[in-house]
Amino acid sequence: MKYPHHNPLKSLHWWKKATAYQIYPRSFYDTNQDGIGDIPGIIEKLDYLRDLGIDLLWICPFYQSPNDDNGYDISDYQAIHPDFGTLSDVDNLISAAHQRGIRIILDLVINHTSDEHPWFIESRKGKENPKRDWYIWRDAAPATPQKITDEPNNWESIFHGSAWEYDAHSEQYYLHLFSKKQPDLNWENPEVKQALYGMIHWWLERGIDGFRVDAISHIQKKHGLPSLPNPNKQKHVSSFEYHMNVEGIEKHLFDLKENAFSPFDIVTVGEANGVSAEDALPWVGEEDEQGKSGVFNMVFQFEHMTLWAEEENRDSFNLIEFKTILTRWQNALEGKGWNALYLENHDQARSINTFADKTQAYESATALAACYFLMKGTPFIYQGQEIGMTNHQFTSLNEFNDVSANNLIKKLKEKGKTDAQILHLLNQVSRDHSRLPMHWNDQAYAGFSTVSPWIRLNPNYLEINVAQQQKDPDSILNFYKKLIRLRKSNLSLIEGRYQLMLDDDPQIYAYQRISSDMTWSIITNLSGRESKVDLDLSSLGECVLNNQTTNNKNKKSDFLTSKIAPAYCAYVFVKKN
Ligand code: TEU
Ligand code: CA
């Protein structure tokens, strides 16, 4: 059923109050003992999620797919991969979630399809096929001394290697920004849009509550698909600036909003790599006086996740830069748009390893949690983050599953890197870290399955698991529950303005959330060394939450008098204005 999209100026939408949780279904919970997580497995864990305080789920793709990129290569948008279950399992999931007050958004992957999608199977049949122009086909271009291959241009794929694949039968190349089994759709073709919108309506009419929209900043390619400057004569050149948030994308986004989203009362979250805070309003702006609003309700921005160059080791991170980026987003959207807050997802290594210290896992996880979770926006928790899951220590390059990791290995070998160097890098950045099975308990296979799972387990499930943390009042899991309840029961933590404190402090991330009646102060030490906090703590009101526990080695209860903040501590204060 369609109904008008009510969006009165600055109203408090349900999704602003929500706490979101991201599920990677393949690795969440297996109910039929084939080693693969499934949709009935999500249904079984809804009470766990409800108890945690979750009211919005984002579920990664469970559609029909040859699984070259674990389901992000879709061969039928309206069918469920049998690994995960059936369409009626999805219907059951929707109603079981709704019964518990949990809403569901699905992953909408519309920059590309699988090469096994019937549209592409048609398209590749030949130049005269009616669906030829649904994808991006180009003739070979003669190789010149400037250009080492005869590919149509020198773009590198986001997953490394060439962005072009040759089709010998029709003697042309097709463009794929991701794997070669993920050909890019041609958004210039109105038939493509109509087909996608029909599919979107079909899902919305099934009763889901919205979408996370995959790789949507890549749908427009630079006009004419030119090669990039190539002074170093590389075979392929990193090509983001020619296909990420480039000119002309606005018309497609507007079209998507008007024709696919607007007829429905839903929430949409765009994956918006390449969108900066300065140009965010067309993407997420709330309705202004002229009645104009952005395309999505929120976007996942990437700036705080790309503090490092692609091949740079992540042995430390620059907290000041991190603060500057997040503060820029908080300020840019104040009163005008809404942030999606996150530190982890299925494309990132675990946040404890990236931003903190795995040898102080409890302190790291809880300090990071308090820091990002109480900013202004809708917080997203990635499965396992709530128990402080950490990266796996891979011991050989053969152990990586992810298509992009395997392409990167090939590329770095060609560049002369040693296996040890590559392993060191992937142990910090691989997408596989977050895709290992969820740790439910310390039984066989971490309680994820009773058989050996599709991908290896992190052996530290014996110490880090849900069952153990449910029993421990001082666990990471229980700290998350406290944070979620605190945010849910205080409107000022939803609506209050964000104000950074101690801007230049290289160890402390401190900020306030200020509303007409309350001021919250969140003080975290995101470093492994104690640090003096240069603030009048006695003026901040009552300390209502902190991560100092009896079994915390760093316990220091005299923070208020000494102003010495222990490593990875978190304190939340509140006072009435
Ligand atoms: O990721 C998109 C993606 O990879 C880019 O937006 C981003 O530029 C890249 O991460 C930079 O390092 C989405 C999904 O989240 C991912 O799992 C899929 O593999 C990908 O799209 C293709 O569908
Ligand atoms: Ca299963």
Coordinates of C-alpha atoms and ligand atoms in Angstrom, one line a residue:
M1 CA 0.0 0.0 0.0
K2 CA 1.3 3.5 -0.9
Y3 CA 0.7 6.4 1.3
P4 CA 2.0 10.0 1.2
H5 CA 5.5 10.7 2.7
H6 CA 4.8 12.9 5.7
N7 CA 7.8 15.0 6.4
P8 CA 6.8 18.1 8.4
L9 CA 9.7 20.5 8.9
K10 CA 12.1 19.2 11.6
S11 CA 9.8 16.7 13.0
L12 CA 11.2 13.9 15.2
H13 CA 11.1 10.9 12.9
W14 CA 11.2 7.5 14.4
W15 CA 14.5 6.7 12.8
K16 CA 16.2 9.5 14.7
K17 CA 15.4 7.8 18.0
A18 CA 16.3 4.4 16.7
T19 CA 19.4 2.3 17.5
A20 CA 20.4 0.4 14.4
Y21 CA 22.1 -3.0 14.1
Q22 CA 23.7 -4.4 11.0
I23 CA 23.5 -8.1 10.2
Y24 CA 25.7 -10.0 7.8
P25 CA 23.4 -12.9 7.4
R26 CA 25.9 -15.5 6.2
S27 CA 27.8 -15.1 9.5
F28 CA 25.1 -14.3 12.0
Y29 CA 23.4 -17.6 13.0
D30 CA 22.9 -21.0 11.3
T31 CA 19.7 -22.9 12.1
N32 CA 19.8 -25.7 9.6
Q33 CA 23.3 -26.8 10.2
D34 CA 24.9 -26.2 6.8
G35 CA 27.5 -23.9 8.3
I36 CA 25.9 -20.8 6.7
G37 CA 23.9 -18.2 8.6
D38 CA 20.3 -17.9 7.5
I39 CA 17.0 -15.9 7.7
P40 CA 15.5 -18.3 10.3
G41 CA 18.7 -17.6 12.3
I42 CA 17.9 -13.9 12.3
I43 CA 14.4 -14.6 13.5
E44 CA 15.7 -16.8 16.4
K45 CA 17.9 -13.9 17.5
L46 CA 15.3 -11.2 17.4
D47 CA 14.7 -11.5 21.2
Y48 CA 18.5 -11.0 21.7
L49 CA 18.4 -7.9 19.6
R50 CA 15.2 -6.6 21.3
D51 CA 16.8 -7.1 24.7
L52 CA 19.9 -5.2 23.5
G53 CA 17.6 -2.3 22.7
I54 CA 17.7 -2.5 18.9
D55 CA 14.8 -1.0 16.9
L56 CA 16.2 -1.0 13.4
L57 CA 17.9 -3.8 11.5
W58 CA 20.0 -3.4 8.3
I59 CA 20.3 -6.8 6.7
C60 CA 23.1 -7.3 4.1
P61 CA 22.0 -9.0 0.8
F62 CA 20.3 -12.4 0.9
Y63 CA 19.2 -12.4 -2.7
Q64 CA 19.9 -14.9 -5.4
S65 CA 23.6 -14.6 -6.2
P66 CA 26.6 -16.6 -7.5
N67 CA 28.4 -15.2 -4.5
D68 CA 31.5 -13.7 -6.2
D69 CA 31.2 -10.8 -3.7
N70 CA 29.1 -12.6 -1.1
G71 CA 25.7 -11.5 -2.3
Y72 CA 26.6 -8.0 -3.6
D73 CA 26.5 -9.6 -7.1
I74 CA 22.8 -10.2 -7.5
S75 CA 21.4 -12.4 -10.2
D76 CA 17.7 -12.1 -9.1
Y77 CA 16.6 -9.2 -6.9
Q78 CA 13.3 -10.8 -6.2
A79 CA 14.5 -14.3 -5.2
I80 CA 16.2 -15.5 -2.0
H81 CA 19.4 -17.4 -2.2
P82 CA 18.6 -21.0 -0.9
D83 CA 21.5 -20.7 1.5
F84 CA 19.5 -18.2 3.4
G85 CA 16.0 -19.6 3.1
T86 CA 12.9 -18.6 1.2
L87 CA 10.7 -15.6 0.5
S88 CA 8.3 -16.9 3.1
D89 CA 11.1 -16.9 5.6
V90 CA 11.6 -13.2 4.8
D91 CA 7.9 -12.5 5.2
N92 CA 8.1 -14.3 8.6
L93 CA 11.1 -12.2 9.5
I94 CA 9.4 -9.0 8.7
S95 CA 6.3 -9.8 10.8
A96 CA 8.3 -11.3 13.7
A97 CA 10.5 -8.2 13.8
H98 CA 7.5 -5.8 13.5
Q99 CA 5.8 -7.7 16.4
R100 CA 8.8 -6.8 18.5
G101 CA 8.9 -3.1 17.4
I102 CA 11.9 -3.7 15.2
R103 CA 12.0 -2.2 11.7
I104 CA 13.9 -3.7 8.8
I105 CA 15.9 -2.2 6.0
L106 CA 17.4 -4.2 3.2
D107 CA 20.5 -3.7 1.1
L108 CA 19.7 -2.1 -2.2
V109 CA 22.5 -2.9 -4.7
I110 CA 21.7 -1.0 -7.9
N111 CA 25.0 0.3 -9.2
H112 CA 25.6 -3.1 -10.7
T113 CA 24.1 -6.6 -11.0
S114 CA 25.8 -10.0 -11.3
D115 CA 27.0 -11.0 -14.7
E116 CA 24.6 -13.9 -14.2
H117 CA 21.6 -11.7 -14.0
P118 CA 19.2 -12.3 -16.9
W119 CA 19.6 -8.6 -17.9
F120 CA 23.3 -9.0 -18.4
I121 CA 23.0 -12.5 -20.0
E122 CA 20.8 -10.7 -22.6
S123 CA 23.1 -7.7 -22.8
R124 CA 26.2 -9.7 -23.6
K125 CA 24.5 -11.6 -26.4
G126 CA 25.5 -8.9 -28.9
K127 CA 25.5 -5.3 -29.9
E128 CA 22.0 -5.5 -31.3
N129 CA 20.4 -6.9 -28.2
P130 CA 17.7 -4.7 -26.8
K131 CA 19.4 -4.9 -23.4
R132 CA 22.9 -4.1 -24.7
D133 CA 22.7 -0.5 -23.5
W134 CA 21.6 -1.6 -20.0
Y135 CA 25.3 -1.9 -19.2
I136 CA 28.4 0.1 -20.1
W137 CA 30.0 -1.5 -23.2
R138 CA 32.9 0.1 -25.2
D139 CA 35.1 -0.9 -28.1
A140 CA 38.7 -1.6 -27.5
A141 CA 40.9 1.5 -28.0
P142 CA 44.2 1.0 -29.8
A143 CA 47.1 0.7 -27.5
T144 CA 49.5 3.7 -27.7
P145 CA 52.8 4.4 -26.0
Q146 CA 50.9 6.4 -23.4
K147 CA 48.4 3.6 -23.0
I148 CA 49.7 0.1 -22.3
T149 CA 46.6 -1.9 -23.1
D150 CA 43.7 -1.6 -25.6
E151 CA 41.1 -1.3 -22.8
P152 CA 38.7 1.6 -23.3
N153 CA 40.4 3.6 -20.5
N154 CA 42.9 3.1 -17.7
W155 CA 40.5 3.0 -14.8
E156 CA 41.4 0.7 -11.9
S157 CA 38.6 -1.3 -10.3
I158 CA 37.7 -0.5 -6.7
F159 CA 38.5 -4.2 -6.1
H160 CA 41.9 -3.7 -7.8
G161 CA 43.0 -4.7 -11.3
S162 CA 41.2 -3.5 -14.4
A163 CA 37.7 -2.0 -14.4
W164 CA 37.1 -3.5 -17.8
E165 CA 36.5 -7.1 -18.9
Y166 CA 36.7 -8.2 -22.5
D167 CA 33.8 -10.2 -24.0
A168 CA 35.3 -12.2 -26.9
H169 CA 31.9 -13.1 -28.4
S170 CA 30.7 -9.5 -28.9
E171 CA 34.3 -8.1 -29.2
Q172 CA 33.7 -5.3 -26.7
Y173 CA 34.7 -4.5 -23.1
Y174 CA 32.2 -3.9 -20.3
L175 CA 32.8 -1.7 -17.3
H176 CA 32.9 -3.1 -13.7
L177 CA 33.9 -0.8 -10.9
F178 CA 33.8 -3.8 -8.5
S179 CA 34.6 -7.4 -9.4
K180 CA 34.4 -8.6 -13.0
K181 CA 31.3 -10.5 -12.1
Q182 CA 29.6 -7.2 -11.1
P183 CA 29.0 -5.3 -14.4
D184 CA 27.9 -1.7 -13.8
L185 CA 24.3 -0.8 -14.9
N186 CA 23.9 2.1 -17.3
W187 CA 22.0 4.8 -15.3
E188 CA 21.7 6.9 -18.5
N189 CA 19.2 4.4 -19.8
P190 CA 15.6 5.1 -18.6
E191 CA 14.6 1.5 -19.0
V192 CA 17.2 0.5 -16.4
K193 CA 15.7 2.9 -13.9
Q194 CA 12.1 1.7 -14.6
A195 CA 13.2 -1.9 -14.0
L196 CA 15.0 -1.0 -10.8
Y197 CA 12.1 1.1 -9.5
G198 CA 9.6 -1.7 -10.1
M199 CA 11.8 -4.0 -8.1
I200 CA 12.1 -1.4 -5.3
H201 CA 8.3 -1.0 -5.1
W202 CA 7.9 -4.7 -5.0
W203 CA 10.1 -4.9 -1.9
L204 CA 8.5 -2.0 -0.2
E205 CA 5.0 -3.4 -0.8
R206 CA 6.2 -6.5 1.0
G207 CA 6.4 -4.4 4.1
I208 CA 10.0 -3.5 4.7
D209 CA 10.8 -0.2 6.2
G210 CA 13.4 1.1 3.8
F211 CA 16.9 0.5 2.4
R212 CA 20.6 1.0 2.9
V213 CA 21.6 1.9 -0.7
D214 CA 24.8 0.3 -1.8
A215 CA 27.6 2.2 -3.6
I216 CA 25.2 4.8 -4.7
S217 CA 27.8 7.5 -5.1
H218 CA 29.2 5.5 -8.0
I219 CA 26.2 5.4 -10.4
Q220 CA 27.4 8.4 -12.4
K221 CA 30.6 8.0 -14.4
K222 CA 32.6 11.0 -15.7
H223 CA 31.2 12.0 -19.1
G224 CA 33.0 10.3 -21.9
L225 CA 34.8 7.9 -19.6
P226 CA 38.2 9.5 -20.2
S227 CA 41.5 8.0 -19.0
L228 CA 43.2 9.5 -16.0
P229 CA 46.5 11.3 -16.2
N230 CA 49.2 8.7 -16.0
P231 CA 52.6 10.2 -15.5
N232 CA 54.0 7.0 -13.9
K233 CA 52.8 4.9 -16.9
Q234 CA 50.8 2.5 -14.7
K235 CA 48.6 -0.1 -16.3
H236 CA 45.6 1.0 -14.3
V237 CA 45.1 4.2 -12.3
S238 CA 43.0 4.7 -9.2
S239 CA 39.9 6.1 -10.7
F240 CA 37.7 7.3 -7.8
E241 CA 37.7 10.9 -9.0
Y242 CA 36.1 9.8 -12.3
H243 CA 33.3 7.7 -10.9
M244 CA 32.6 8.8 -7.3
N245 CA 30.1 11.6 -6.6
V246 CA 30.9 13.1 -10.0
E247 CA 28.9 15.9 -11.8
G248 CA 25.6 14.7 -13.1
I249 CA 24.8 12.3 -10.3
E250 CA 22.2 14.7 -8.8
K251 CA 19.7 14.0 -11.6
H252 CA 19.8 10.3 -11.0
L253 CA 19.5 10.6 -7.3
F254 CA 16.6 13.0 -7.5
D255 CA 14.9 10.6 -10.0
L256 CA 15.5 7.7 -7.6
K257 CA 14.0 9.7 -4.7
E258 CA 11.0 11.0 -6.6
N259 CA 10.0 7.8 -8.3
A260 CA 11.2 5.0 -6.1
F261 CA 11.3 6.3 -2.5
S262 CA 9.0 9.3 -2.0
P263 CA 5.7 7.5 -2.4
F264 CA 6.5 5.5 0.7
D265 CA 7.0 6.4 4.4
I266 CA 10.4 4.7 4.8
V267 CA 13.9 5.4 5.9
T268 CA 16.8 5.4 3.4
V269 CA 20.5 5.4 4.2
G270 CA 22.9 6.0 1.3
E271 CA 26.4 4.6 1.2
A272 CA 28.1 7.8 0.2
N273 CA 31.8 7.4 -0.3
G274 CA 33.2 10.6 -1.7
V275 CA 30.6 12.9 -0.3
S276 CA 32.0 15.6 1.9
A277 CA 30.3 17.4 4.7
E278 CA 30.3 20.5 2.6
D279 CA 28.3 18.9 -0.2
A280 CA 26.1 16.7 2.0
L281 CA 22.9 18.7 2.0
P282 CA 21.6 17.5 -1.4
W283 CA 22.2 14.0 -0.1
V284 CA 20.7 14.3 3.4
G285 CA 19.2 17.7 3.8
E286 CA 15.9 17.9 5.7
E287 CA 13.0 19.8 4.1
D288 CA 13.9 23.5 3.9
E289 CA 11.6 26.5 3.6
Q290 CA 11.2 26.0 -0.1
G291 CA 10.1 22.4 0.5
K292 CA 13.4 21.0 -0.9
S293 CA 15.0 18.1 0.8
G294 CA 17.9 15.7 0.3
V295 CA 17.7 12.3 -1.4
F296 CA 18.3 10.1 1.7
N297 CA 17.4 10.4 5.3
M298 CA 21.0 9.7 6.3
V299 CA 24.3 8.8 4.6
F300 CA 27.3 6.7 5.6
Q301 CA 30.1 9.1 5.0
F302 CA 33.6 7.6 4.7
E303 CA 36.0 10.3 5.8
H304 CA 36.7 8.9 9.3
M305 CA 37.3 5.4 7.8
T306 CA 39.8 6.6 5.3
L307 CA 42.4 8.3 7.5
W308 CA 45.0 6.0 5.9
A309 CA 46.1 5.6 2.3
E310 CA 45.1 2.3 0.7
E311 CA 48.3 0.4 1.3
E312 CA 49.3 2.2 4.5
N313 CA 49.7 0.2 7.6
R314 CA 47.4 1.2 10.4
D315 CA 49.8 1.0 13.3
S316 CA 48.3 4.2 14.8
F317 CA 45.7 6.7 14.0
N318 CA 45.5 10.5 14.2
L319 CA 42.8 11.4 16.8
I320 CA 42.8 15.1 16.0
E321 CA 42.1 14.3 12.3
F322 CA 39.3 11.9 13.4
K323 CA 37.8 14.6 15.7
T324 CA 38.0 17.2 13.0
I325 CA 36.2 15.0 10.5
L326 CA 33.4 13.9 12.8
T327 CA 32.9 17.4 14.1
R328 CA 32.7 18.8 10.6
W329 CA 29.9 16.4 9.9
Q330 CA 28.1 17.2 13.2
N331 CA 28.2 20.9 12.5
A332 CA 27.4 20.7 8.8
L333 CA 24.2 18.8 9.4
E334 CA 23.1 20.6 12.6
G335 CA 19.4 21.5 12.1
K336 CA 19.6 20.7 8.4
G337 CA 20.2 16.9 8.1
W338 CA 20.9 13.8 10.1
N339 CA 24.1 11.7 10.6
A340 CA 24.4 7.9 10.5
L341 CA 27.0 7.1 13.1
Y342 CA 29.3 4.1 12.7
L343 CA 32.7 2.7 13.4
E344 CA 32.3 -0.8 11.9
N345 CA 30.6 -2.6 9.0
H346 CA 31.1 -5.6 6.9
D347 CA 33.7 -3.8 4.8
Q348 CA 35.9 -2.7 7.6
A349 CA 38.3 -4.4 10.1
R350 CA 37.2 -4.4 13.7
S351 CA 37.2 -1.0 15.4
I352 CA 39.1 -2.1 18.5
N353 CA 42.1 -3.0 16.3
T354 CA 41.8 0.0 14.0
F355 CA 41.2 2.8 16.5
A356 CA 42.3 1.4 19.9
D357 CA 44.2 -1.5 21.4
K358 CA 43.2 -5.1 21.4
T359 CA 45.2 -5.8 24.5
Q360 CA 42.9 -3.5 26.4
A361 CA 39.8 -4.8 24.7
Y362 CA 37.1 -4.0 27.3
E363 CA 38.4 -0.4 27.8
S364 CA 38.9 0.2 24.1
A365 CA 35.5 -1.1 23.1
T366 CA 33.6 0.8 25.7
A367 CA 35.4 4.1 25.2
L368 CA 35.0 3.9 21.5
A369 CA 31.3 3.0 22.0
A370 CA 30.6 6.0 24.3
C371 CA 32.5 8.3 22.0
Y372 CA 30.6 7.6 18.7
F373 CA 27.3 6.5 20.1
L374 CA 26.3 9.7 21.9
M375 CA 27.0 12.0 19.0
K376 CA 24.0 13.5 17.2
G377 CA 22.6 10.9 14.7
T378 CA 21.4 7.4 14.4
P379 CA 24.0 4.9 15.8
F380 CA 24.7 1.7 13.9
I381 CA 26.2 -1.3 15.6
Y382 CA 27.8 -4.0 13.4
Q383 CA 27.2 -7.6 14.6
G384 CA 29.8 -8.6 17.2
Q385 CA 30.8 -5.0 17.9
E386 CA 28.6 -5.1 20.9
I387 CA 30.7 -7.8 22.4
G388 CA 34.0 -6.3 21.3
M389 CA 35.0 -8.8 18.6
T390 CA 38.5 -8.3 17.3
N391 CA 40.4 -8.9 14.1
H392 CA 41.6 -12.5 13.3
Q393 CA 45.3 -13.2 13.0
F394 CA 45.6 -14.7 9.6
T395 CA 48.8 -16.7 9.0
S396 CA 48.8 -17.2 5.3
L397 CA 47.7 -15.4 2.2
N398 CA 45.6 -18.4 1.1
E399 CA 43.3 -17.9 4.1
F400 CA 41.5 -14.8 2.7
N401 CA 38.1 -15.3 1.3
D402 CA 37.2 -11.8 0.0
V403 CA 37.4 -11.2 -3.7
S404 CA 38.9 -7.7 -3.1
A405 CA 41.6 -9.1 -0.8
N406 CA 42.5 -11.7 -3.4
N407 CA 42.8 -9.1 -6.1
L408 CA 44.8 -6.9 -3.8
I409 CA 47.2 -9.8 -3.1
K410 CA 47.7 -10.2 -6.8
K411 CA 48.3 -6.5 -7.4
L412 CA 50.8 -6.1 -4.5
K413 CA 52.7 -9.2 -5.6
E414 CA 53.1 -7.7 -9.0
K415 CA 54.4 -4.5 -7.4
G416 CA 57.1 -6.6 -5.7
K417 CA 55.7 -6.7 -2.1
T418 CA 56.6 -9.7 -0.1
D419 CA 54.0 -12.2 1.3
A420 CA 54.9 -11.0 4.8
Q421 CA 54.3 -7.4 3.9
I422 CA 50.9 -8.2 2.3
L423 CA 49.9 -10.4 5.2
H424 CA 50.7 -7.6 7.7
L425 CA 48.5 -5.2 5.7
L426 CA 45.6 -7.6 5.3
N427 CA 45.8 -8.5 9.0
Q428 CA 44.9 -4.8 9.5
V429 CA 42.5 -4.0 6.7
S430 CA 40.9 -7.2 5.3
R431 CA 37.1 -7.2 5.0
D432 CA 37.2 -10.8 6.1
H433 CA 37.8 -9.8 9.8
S434 CA 34.2 -8.6 10.2
R435 CA 32.8 -11.5 8.2
L436 CA 33.9 -14.3 10.5
P437 CA 31.0 -16.0 12.4
M438 CA 29.3 -14.3 15.3
H439 CA 30.4 -15.6 18.7
W440 CA 27.3 -16.7 20.6
N441 CA 29.0 -18.9 23.2
D442 CA 32.2 -20.9 24.0
Q443 CA 30.7 -24.2 22.7
A444 CA 31.7 -25.8 19.4
Y445 CA 31.8 -23.4 16.5
A446 CA 31.1 -20.5 18.8
G447 CA 27.4 -21.5 19.0
F448 CA 27.1 -20.2 15.4
S449 CA 26.5 -23.6 14.0
T450 CA 27.0 -27.2 14.9
V451 CA 29.1 -27.9 11.8
S452 CA 32.2 -26.3 10.5
P453 CA 31.2 -22.8 9.2
W454 CA 31.6 -21.5 5.6
I455 CA 34.5 -19.3 6.8
R456 CA 37.0 -19.8 9.6
L457 CA 36.3 -18.8 13.2
N458 CA 38.3 -16.5 15.3
P459 CA 39.6 -18.8 18.1
N460 CA 39.2 -16.1 20.6
Y461 CA 35.4 -17.0 20.8
L462 CA 36.4 -18.9 23.9
E463 CA 36.9 -15.6 25.7
I464 CA 34.8 -13.2 23.7
N465 CA 31.2 -14.3 23.3
V466 CA 27.6 -13.3 24.0
A467 CA 26.8 -16.0 26.7
Q468 CA 29.8 -15.0 28.8
Q469 CA 29.0 -11.3 28.5
Q470 CA 25.4 -11.7 29.4
K471 CA 26.5 -13.1 32.7
D472 CA 28.9 -10.3 33.5
P473 CA 27.4 -7.0 34.6
D474 CA 30.7 -5.3 33.6
S475 CA 30.8 -6.6 30.1
I476 CA 31.0 -4.7 26.8
L477 CA 27.6 -6.0 26.0
N478 CA 26.1 -4.6 29.2
F479 CA 27.9 -1.3 28.6
Y480 CA 26.2 -1.1 25.2
K481 CA 22.8 -1.8 26.8
K482 CA 23.4 1.0 29.2
L483 CA 24.3 3.4 26.4
I484 CA 21.3 2.4 24.4
R485 CA 19.0 2.9 27.3
L486 CA 20.5 6.2 28.3
R487 CA 20.1 7.5 24.7
K488 CA 16.6 6.2 24.4
S489 CA 15.3 7.7 27.6
N490 CA 16.8 11.2 27.1
L491 CA 15.4 13.3 24.2
S492 CA 18.3 15.7 24.7
L493 CA 20.7 13.0 23.6
I494 CA 18.7 12.7 20.3
E495 CA 18.1 16.4 19.7
G496 CA 20.8 18.3 21.5
R497 CA 23.4 20.2 19.6
Y498 CA 26.9 18.8 19.5
Q499 CA 29.8 20.9 20.7
L500 CA 33.4 19.7 20.6
M501 CA 35.7 20.4 23.6
L502 CA 39.5 20.3 23.9
D503 CA 39.8 20.5 20.1
D504 CA 43.6 20.2 20.0
D505 CA 44.0 17.5 22.6
P506 CA 45.7 14.5 20.9
Q507 CA 44.4 11.9 23.4
I508 CA 41.0 13.1 24.6
Y509 CA 37.8 13.1 22.6
A510 CA 35.4 15.3 24.6
Y511 CA 32.2 16.8 23.5
Q512 CA 28.9 18.1 24.8
R513 CA 25.3 17.6 23.7
I514 CA 23.3 20.7 24.5
S515 CA 19.6 21.1 24.5
S516 CA 17.4 23.8 26.1
D517 CA 17.1 21.9 29.3
M518 CA 20.2 19.7 29.6
T519 CA 23.9 19.6 28.9
W520 CA 25.6 16.2 28.5
S521 CA 29.4 16.0 28.5
I522 CA 31.1 12.9 27.0
I523 CA 34.8 12.6 27.9
T524 CA 36.8 9.7 26.4
N525 CA 40.5 9.0 26.4
L526 CA 41.1 7.3 23.1
S527 CA 44.8 6.7 23.8
G528 CA 46.7 4.0 25.6
R529 CA 48.3 6.4 28.0
E530 CA 46.6 8.3 30.9
S531 CA 46.0 12.0 30.2
K532 CA 45.3 15.1 32.2
V533 CA 41.9 16.5 31.2
D534 CA 42.0 20.3 31.2
L535 CA 38.3 21.0 32.1
D536 CA 36.4 22.1 35.2
L537 CA 34.9 18.7 35.8
S538 CA 32.9 19.8 38.8
S539 CA 30.9 22.1 36.5
L540 CA 29.7 19.3 34.3
G541 CA 27.1 17.9 36.7
E542 CA 26.5 14.3 37.7
C543 CA 28.5 11.4 36.3
V544 CA 25.8 9.0 35.1
L545 CA 27.9 6.5 33.2
N546 CA 31.6 5.4 33.0
N547 CA 33.6 2.4 32.0
Q548 CA 35.6 2.0 35.1
T549 CA 34.8 -1.4 36.8
T550 CA 36.1 -3.4 39.6
N551 CA 37.9 -5.8 37.3
N552 CA 39.3 -3.0 35.2
K553 CA 43.0 -2.9 35.6
N554 CA 43.1 0.8 34.9
K555 CA 40.6 1.5 37.6
K556 CA 41.0 5.0 38.9
S557 CA 38.0 6.4 40.8
D558 CA 39.7 9.7 41.5
F559 CA 39.3 11.1 38.0
L560 CA 37.0 13.9 39.3
T561 CA 39.6 15.2 41.7
S562 CA 42.9 14.3 39.9
K563 CA 41.6 15.1 36.4
I564 CA 43.8 12.2 35.3
A565 CA 41.9 10.2 32.7
P566 CA 43.0 6.5 32.5
A567 CA 43.8 5.0 29.1
Y568 CA 40.6 4.3 27.1
C569 CA 38.3 5.6 29.8
A570 CA 34.8 7.0 29.2
Y571 CA 32.8 9.3 31.4
V572 CA 29.3 10.7 30.7
F573 CA 28.1 13.7 32.8
V574 CA 24.8 15.5 32.7
K575 CA 23.5 18.7 34.3
K576 CA 20.2 20.6 34.0
N577 CA 20.6 24.0 32.4
Ligands
TEU1 O1 30.8 -1.1 -0.9 C1 31.1 0.0 -1.7 C2 32.5 0.2 -1.8 O2 33.3 -0.7 -1.7 C3 32.9 1.6 -2.1 O3 31.8 2.5 -1.9 C4 34.0 2.1 -1.4 O4 34.5 3.1 -2.3 C5 35.1 1.2 -1.0 O5 34.7 0.5 0.2 C6 36.4 2.0 -0.8 O6 37.3 1.2 -0.1 C7 29.6 -1.7 -1.1 C8 29.4 -2.9 -0.1 O7 29.3 -2.4 1.2 C9 30.5 -3.9 -0.3 O8 30.4 -5.0 0.6 C10 30.4 -4.4 -1.7 O9 31.4 -5.3 -2.0 C11 30.4 -3.3 -2.8 O10 29.5 -2.2 -2.4 C12 29.9 -3.8 -4.1 O11 28.6 -4.1 -4.1
CA2 CA 22.1 -22.4 7.4

